[in-house]
Structures are given as structure tokens and as C-alpha cells.
PDB file of C-alpha atoms in Angstrom:
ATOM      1  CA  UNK A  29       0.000   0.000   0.000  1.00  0.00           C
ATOM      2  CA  UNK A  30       1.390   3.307  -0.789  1.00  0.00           C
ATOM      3  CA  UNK A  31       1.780   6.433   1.628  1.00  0.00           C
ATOM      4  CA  UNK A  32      -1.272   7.616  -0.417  1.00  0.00           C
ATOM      5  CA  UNK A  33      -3.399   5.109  -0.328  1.00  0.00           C
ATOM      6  CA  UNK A  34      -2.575   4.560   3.569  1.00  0.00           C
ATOM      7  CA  UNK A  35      -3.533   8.060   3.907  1.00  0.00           C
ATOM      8  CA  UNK A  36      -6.780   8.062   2.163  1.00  0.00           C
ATOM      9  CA  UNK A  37      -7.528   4.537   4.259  1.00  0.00           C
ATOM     10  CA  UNK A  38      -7.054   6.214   7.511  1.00  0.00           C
ATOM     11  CA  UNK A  39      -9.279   9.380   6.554  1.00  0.00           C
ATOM     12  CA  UNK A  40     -12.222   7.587   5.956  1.00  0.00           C
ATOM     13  CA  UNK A  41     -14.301   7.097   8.936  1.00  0.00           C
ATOM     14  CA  UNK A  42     -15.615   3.964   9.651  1.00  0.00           C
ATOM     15  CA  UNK A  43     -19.383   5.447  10.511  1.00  0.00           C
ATOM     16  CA  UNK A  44     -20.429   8.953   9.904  1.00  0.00           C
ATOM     17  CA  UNK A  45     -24.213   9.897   9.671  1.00  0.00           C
ATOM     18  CA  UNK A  46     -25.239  13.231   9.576  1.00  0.00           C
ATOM     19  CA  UNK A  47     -29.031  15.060  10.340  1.00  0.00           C
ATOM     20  CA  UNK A  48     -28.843  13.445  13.781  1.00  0.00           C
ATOM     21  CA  UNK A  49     -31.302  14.200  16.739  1.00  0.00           C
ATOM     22  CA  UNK A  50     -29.156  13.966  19.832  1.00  0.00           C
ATOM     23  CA  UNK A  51     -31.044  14.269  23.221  1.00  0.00           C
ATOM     24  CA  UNK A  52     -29.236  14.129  26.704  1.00  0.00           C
ATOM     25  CA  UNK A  53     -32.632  13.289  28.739  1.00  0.00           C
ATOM     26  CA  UNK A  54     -34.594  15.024  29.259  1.00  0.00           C
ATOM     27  CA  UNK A  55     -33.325  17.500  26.784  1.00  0.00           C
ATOM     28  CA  UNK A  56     -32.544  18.007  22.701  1.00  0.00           C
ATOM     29  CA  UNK A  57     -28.939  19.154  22.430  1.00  0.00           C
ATOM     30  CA  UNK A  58     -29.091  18.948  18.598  1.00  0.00           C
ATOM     31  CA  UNK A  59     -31.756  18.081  15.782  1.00  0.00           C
ATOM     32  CA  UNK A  60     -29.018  17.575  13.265  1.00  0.00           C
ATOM     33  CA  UNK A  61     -25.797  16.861  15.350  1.00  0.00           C
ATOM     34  CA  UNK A  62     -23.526  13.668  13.358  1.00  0.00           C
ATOM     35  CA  UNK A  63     -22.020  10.533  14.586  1.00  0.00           C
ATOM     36  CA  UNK A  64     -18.877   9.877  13.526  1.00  0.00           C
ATOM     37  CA  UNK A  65     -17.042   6.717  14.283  1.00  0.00           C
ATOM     38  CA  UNK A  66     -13.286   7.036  13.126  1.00  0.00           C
ATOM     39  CA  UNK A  67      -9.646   5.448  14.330  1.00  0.00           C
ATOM     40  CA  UNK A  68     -11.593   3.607  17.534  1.00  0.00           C
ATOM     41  CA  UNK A  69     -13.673   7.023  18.722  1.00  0.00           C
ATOM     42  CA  UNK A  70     -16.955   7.640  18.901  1.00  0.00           C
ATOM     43  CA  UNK A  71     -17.960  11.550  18.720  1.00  0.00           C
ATOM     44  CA  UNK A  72     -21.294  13.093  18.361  1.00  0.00           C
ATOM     45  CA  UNK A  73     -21.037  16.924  17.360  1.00  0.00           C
ATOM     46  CA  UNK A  74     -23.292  19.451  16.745  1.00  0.00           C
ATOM     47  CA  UNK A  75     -24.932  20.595  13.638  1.00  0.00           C
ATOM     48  CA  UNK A  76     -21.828  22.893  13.952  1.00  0.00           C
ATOM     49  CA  UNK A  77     -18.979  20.641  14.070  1.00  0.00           C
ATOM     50  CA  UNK A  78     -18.670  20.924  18.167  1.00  0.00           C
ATOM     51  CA  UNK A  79     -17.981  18.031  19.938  1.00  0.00           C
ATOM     52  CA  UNK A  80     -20.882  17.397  22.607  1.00  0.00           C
ATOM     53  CA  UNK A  81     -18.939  14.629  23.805  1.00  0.00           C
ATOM     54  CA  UNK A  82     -16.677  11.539  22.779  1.00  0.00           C
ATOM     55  CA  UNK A  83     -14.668   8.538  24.015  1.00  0.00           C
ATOM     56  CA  UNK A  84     -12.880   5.212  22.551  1.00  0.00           C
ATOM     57  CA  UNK A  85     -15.421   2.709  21.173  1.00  0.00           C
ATOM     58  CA  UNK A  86     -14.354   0.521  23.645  1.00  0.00           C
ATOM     59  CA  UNK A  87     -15.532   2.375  26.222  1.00  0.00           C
ATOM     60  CA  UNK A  88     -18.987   3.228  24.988  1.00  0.00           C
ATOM     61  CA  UNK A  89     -22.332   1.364  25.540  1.00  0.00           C
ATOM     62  CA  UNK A  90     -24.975   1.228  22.768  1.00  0.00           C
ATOM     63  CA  UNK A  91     -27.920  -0.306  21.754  1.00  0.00           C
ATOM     64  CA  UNK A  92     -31.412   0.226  20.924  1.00  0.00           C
ATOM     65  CA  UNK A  93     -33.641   1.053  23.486  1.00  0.00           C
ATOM     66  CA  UNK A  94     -36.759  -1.074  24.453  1.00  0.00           C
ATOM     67  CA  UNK A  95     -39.139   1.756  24.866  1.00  0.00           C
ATOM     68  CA  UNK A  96     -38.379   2.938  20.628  1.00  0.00           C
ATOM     69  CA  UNK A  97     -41.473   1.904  18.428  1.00  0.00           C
ATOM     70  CA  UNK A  98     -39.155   2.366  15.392  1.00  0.00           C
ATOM     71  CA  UNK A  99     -35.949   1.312  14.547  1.00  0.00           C
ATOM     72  CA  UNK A 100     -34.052   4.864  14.060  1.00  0.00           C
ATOM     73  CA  UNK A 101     -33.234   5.066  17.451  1.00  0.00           C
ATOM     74  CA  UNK A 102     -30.084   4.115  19.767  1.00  0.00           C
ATOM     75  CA  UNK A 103     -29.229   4.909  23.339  1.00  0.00           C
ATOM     76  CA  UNK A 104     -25.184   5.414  23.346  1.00  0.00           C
ATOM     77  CA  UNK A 105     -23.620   5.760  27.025  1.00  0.00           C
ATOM     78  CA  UNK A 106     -20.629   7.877  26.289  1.00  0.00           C
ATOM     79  CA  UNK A 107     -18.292   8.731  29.789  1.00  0.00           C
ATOM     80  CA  UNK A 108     -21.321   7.841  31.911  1.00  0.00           C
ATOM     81  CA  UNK A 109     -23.768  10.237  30.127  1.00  0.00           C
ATOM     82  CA  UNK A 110     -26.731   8.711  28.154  1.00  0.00           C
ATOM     83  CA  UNK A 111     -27.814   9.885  24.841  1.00  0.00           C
ATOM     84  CA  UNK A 112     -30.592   9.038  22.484  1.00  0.00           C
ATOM     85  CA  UNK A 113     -29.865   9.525  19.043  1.00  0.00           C
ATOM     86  CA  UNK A 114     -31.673   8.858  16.425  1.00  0.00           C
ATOM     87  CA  UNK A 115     -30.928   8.855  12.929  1.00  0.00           C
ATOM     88  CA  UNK A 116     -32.023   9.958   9.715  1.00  0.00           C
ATOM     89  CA  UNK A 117     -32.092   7.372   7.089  1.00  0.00           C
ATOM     90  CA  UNK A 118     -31.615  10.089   3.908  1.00  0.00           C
ATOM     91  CA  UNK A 119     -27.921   9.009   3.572  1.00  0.00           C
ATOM     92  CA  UNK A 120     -26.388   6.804   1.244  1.00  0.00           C
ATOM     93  CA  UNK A 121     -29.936   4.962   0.500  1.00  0.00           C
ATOM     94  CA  UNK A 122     -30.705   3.322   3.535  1.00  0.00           C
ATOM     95  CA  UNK A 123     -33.757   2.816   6.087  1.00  0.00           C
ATOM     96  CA  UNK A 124     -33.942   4.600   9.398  1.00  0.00           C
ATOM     97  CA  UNK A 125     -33.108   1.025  10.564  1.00  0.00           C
ATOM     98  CA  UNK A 126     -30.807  -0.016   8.185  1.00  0.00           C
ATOM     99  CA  UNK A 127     -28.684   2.902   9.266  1.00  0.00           C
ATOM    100  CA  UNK A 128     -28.915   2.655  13.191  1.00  0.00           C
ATOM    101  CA  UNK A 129     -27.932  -1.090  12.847  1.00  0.00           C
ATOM    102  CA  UNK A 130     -24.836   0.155  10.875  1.00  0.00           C
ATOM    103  CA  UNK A 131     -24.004   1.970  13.907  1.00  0.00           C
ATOM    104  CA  UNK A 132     -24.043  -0.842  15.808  1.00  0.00           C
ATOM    105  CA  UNK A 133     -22.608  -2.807  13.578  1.00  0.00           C
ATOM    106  CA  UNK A 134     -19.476  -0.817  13.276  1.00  0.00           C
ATOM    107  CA  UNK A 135     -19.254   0.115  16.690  1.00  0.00           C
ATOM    108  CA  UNK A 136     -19.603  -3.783  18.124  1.00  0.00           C
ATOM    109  CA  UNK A 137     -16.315  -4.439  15.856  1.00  0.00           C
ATOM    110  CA  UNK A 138     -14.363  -1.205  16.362  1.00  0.00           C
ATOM    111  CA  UNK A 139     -15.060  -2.269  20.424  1.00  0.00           C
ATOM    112  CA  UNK A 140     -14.050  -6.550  19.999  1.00  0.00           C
ATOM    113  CA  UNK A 141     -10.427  -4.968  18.723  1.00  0.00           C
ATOM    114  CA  UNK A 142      -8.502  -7.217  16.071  1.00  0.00           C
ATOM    115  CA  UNK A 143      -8.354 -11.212  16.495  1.00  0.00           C
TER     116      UNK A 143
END
């Protein structure tokens, strides 16, 4: 792999979804905040580009909450603070739940480390 190529690799994040509702209960800190998952951190930021808060993946919580009647939503404990995001599914084509189970997707790996 070149230096290029090892460059543009590591720029790319692994999750990034924009038009996010973030809500630290029992208020809305952003209605379209993003969630960007890159080199093993988590970071939600404002519609702004502020960071509201972030930590490694490996020491984040997520999953979808049992109270949700749809799919778009997650609950993400990030430094012992609880968030409810939920996503927009108008990115790259997929569902409201396609995209939230990305998230989780991504994160479950980024957090089980290689091996």
C-alpha cells in the first residue's frame, strides 16, 4: 500500500451519519448533530462541528432502546452520560433502521479490537 493510499484509508471514517437528533434526557442538544465513528472514537457533534462529547469505542455502551417503536433510534452511554440519538435514514440509501444497525454494527467491531 502506498503512503497515499494509507492516507486516504485512515481518513475515511468507519461510521459517519449526519441530520442526527441527539437528546441528553430530558433534553434536545441537537436536531441535526452527526455521529462519527473514526480510528476507535466515537464523537457526536453538533450541527456545527462541536464536539458534545466523545470517548474510545471501547468504552462506549450502545444499543437500541426497548421503549423505541421504530428502529431509528439508539441509546449510546458515552463517559457515563446517556444519549438518544436517532438517525435519519436520507444518507447513502438506507432505512432509518438499516442505518442505526450500521451503527451498531461498526461500533460492536471497532469495540471486539482485532483477532
Amino acid at each position: 500500500m502506498s503512503d497515499a493510499e494509507f492516507t486516504a484509508a485512515m481518513s475515511e471514517p468507519e461510521f459517519s451519519a449526519t441530520g442526527v437528533r441527539i437528546e441528553r434526557w430530558p433534553r434536545s442538544l441537537t436536531t441535526a448533530g452527526q455521529v462519527l465513528v473514526e480510528g476507535g472514537t466515537l464523537a457526536l457533534l453538533t450541527s456545527y462541528g462541536r464536539v458534545i462529547d466523545s470517548a474510545p469505542v471501547q468504552a462506549v455502551r450502545v444499543g437500541r432502546p426497548w421503549f423505541a417503536g421504530s428502529g431509528d433510534s439508539a441509546v449510546a452511554t458515552v463517559n457515563g452520560t446517556r444519549y438518544r440519538l436517532t438517525l435519519s435514514g436520507a444518507q447513502r440509501g438506507l432505512g432509518d433502521e438499516a442505518l442505526t444497525g450500521r451503527l451498531l454494527e461498526v461500533l460492536r467491531k471497532a469495540g471486539s479490537g482485532p483477532g
